[in-house]
Amino acid sequence: MPFIRIESLPFAQPLDLAEVIRAINRELAEATGIPLNHLHTGWQYLPKGCYAKGDTTPQYQPELGHPLIVELLTPDNLETAVITKMFESVAETISRYASFPRQNIFIYHRVAHSGAVFDDGRVATW
């Protein structure tokens, strides 16, 4: 842990998602000091036309108007300053590697509490 889950419509131009998510993990590890092997990132495409904002349902991810949706799941023992660094790092890396406007990235944070996670074959506590 942490886990990062990104959702978007497909991009009109091909995007190497594997490269982008590896870069997110590398840069996040560098920014926060969290070991690289503890970072997990996935990116899923929503089906074309299946993301509405208001009354519009585009086929491809627009640069403005329909933000990328990023969920950041972290353990409850991280300080606010670390979470802020994570927000900044993830947004900057997506923007740079996906050539996507930073102002159209929506990131929200969820907290996993000690004893409320099953990992590595057991209930995890920290």
Coordinates of C-alpha atoms in Angstrom, one line a residue:
M1 CA 0.0 0.0 0.0
P2 CA -0.6 2.8 -1.2
F3 CA -2.9 1.9 -4.1
I4 CA -3.7 4.3 -6.9
R5 CA -6.6 3.7 -9.2
I6 CA -7.2 5.9 -12.3
E7 CA -10.3 5.9 -14.5
S8 CA -10.7 7.7 -17.8
L9 CA -12.3 7.4 -21.2
P10 CA -9.9 6.1 -23.8
F11 CA -7.6 8.7 -25.3
A12 CA -8.0 9.6 -29.0
Q13 CA -4.3 9.2 -29.5
P14 CA -2.7 5.9 -28.2
L15 CA -1.2 6.1 -24.7
D16 CA 1.3 3.7 -23.3
L17 CA -0.5 3.1 -20.0
A18 CA 2.2 0.7 -18.7
E19 CA 4.8 3.5 -19.1
V20 CA 2.6 6.0 -17.4
I21 CA 1.8 3.9 -14.3
R22 CA 5.4 2.8 -13.8
A23 CA 6.4 6.5 -14.0
I24 CA 3.8 7.3 -11.4
N25 CA 5.2 4.7 -9.0
R26 CA 8.8 5.7 -9.6
E27 CA 8.2 9.4 -9.1
L28 CA 5.9 8.9 -6.1
A29 CA 8.6 6.7 -4.4
E30 CA 11.2 9.5 -5.1
A31 CA 8.9 12.3 -3.8
T32 CA 7.8 10.5 -0.6
G33 CA 10.4 8.0 0.3
I34 CA 7.9 5.1 0.2
P35 CA 9.6 2.0 -1.2
L36 CA 8.8 1.4 -4.9
N37 CA 7.7 -2.2 -4.2
H38 CA 5.0 -0.9 -1.9
L39 CA 3.3 1.2 -4.6
H40 CA 0.5 -0.1 -6.7
T41 CA -1.1 1.7 -9.6
G42 CA -3.8 0.7 -12.1
W43 CA -5.5 2.6 -14.9
Q44 CA -8.8 1.4 -16.4
Y45 CA -10.6 2.8 -19.4
L46 CA -14.3 3.4 -19.1
P47 CA -16.3 2.2 -22.2
K48 CA -16.7 4.9 -24.8
G49 CA -19.7 7.1 -24.1
C50 CA -20.1 5.8 -20.5
Y51 CA -18.9 8.9 -18.6
A52 CA -21.4 11.7 -18.4
K53 CA -20.8 15.2 -17.1
G54 CA -24.0 17.0 -17.3
D55 CA -25.6 15.9 -20.5
T56 CA -22.4 15.1 -22.5
T57 CA -21.0 11.6 -23.0
P58 CA -17.9 11.8 -25.1
Q59 CA -16.4 8.8 -26.8
Y60 CA -12.8 9.8 -25.9
Q61 CA -11.2 11.5 -23.0
P62 CA -11.6 15.3 -23.4
E63 CA -8.8 17.5 -22.2
L64 CA -11.3 19.7 -20.3
G65 CA -14.6 19.1 -18.8
H66 CA -14.5 15.4 -17.9
P67 CA -11.7 15.0 -15.4
L68 CA -9.5 11.9 -15.0
I69 CA -10.7 10.3 -11.8
V70 CA -7.9 9.2 -9.4
E71 CA -8.4 7.3 -6.2
L72 CA -5.5 7.3 -3.7
L73 CA -5.8 4.7 -0.9
T74 CA -3.3 5.0 1.9
P75 CA -2.8 3.6 5.4
D76 CA -4.1 5.8 8.2
N77 CA -0.6 6.5 9.5
L78 CA 0.6 8.9 6.9
E79 CA 0.9 12.6 7.7
T80 CA -1.0 15.3 5.8
A81 CA 2.2 16.6 4.3
V82 CA 2.9 13.2 2.7
I83 CA -0.6 13.0 1.3
T84 CA -0.2 16.4 -0.2
K85 CA 3.1 15.4 -1.8
M86 CA 1.4 12.3 -3.2
F87 CA -1.4 14.4 -4.8
E88 CA 1.2 16.7 -6.4
S89 CA 3.4 13.9 -7.6
V90 CA 0.6 11.9 -9.1
A91 CA -1.0 14.9 -10.8
E92 CA 2.4 16.1 -12.2
T93 CA 3.4 12.7 -13.5
I94 CA 0.0 12.0 -15.2
S95 CA 0.2 15.5 -16.7
R96 CA 3.7 15.0 -18.0
Y97 CA 3.6 11.4 -19.2
A98 CA 0.0 11.4 -20.6
S99 CA 0.3 15.0 -22.0
F100 CA -2.9 15.8 -20.1
P101 CA -3.9 19.1 -18.4
R102 CA -3.2 19.1 -14.7
Q103 CA -6.3 21.2 -14.0
N104 CA -8.5 18.3 -15.4
I105 CA -7.3 15.7 -13.0
F106 CA -9.5 14.9 -10.0
I107 CA -7.8 13.1 -7.1
Y108 CA -9.5 12.0 -3.9
H109 CA -8.0 10.3 -0.9
R110 CA -9.4 7.3 1.0
V111 CA -7.9 5.9 4.2
A112 CA -7.4 2.3 5.1
H113 CA -7.4 1.7 8.9
S114 CA -5.1 -0.7 10.7
G115 CA -6.9 -4.0 11.1
A116 CA -9.4 -3.2 8.3
V117 CA -7.2 -4.5 5.4
F118 CA -6.5 -8.1 4.3
D119 CA -3.0 -8.3 2.7
D120 CA -0.2 -10.9 2.4
G121 CA -2.6 -13.6 3.6
R122 CA -3.6 -12.0 6.8
V123 CA -5.4 -9.0 8.4
A124 CA -2.8 -6.2 8.3
T125 CA -2.0 -4.0 11.2
W126 CA 0.5 -1.2 11.6

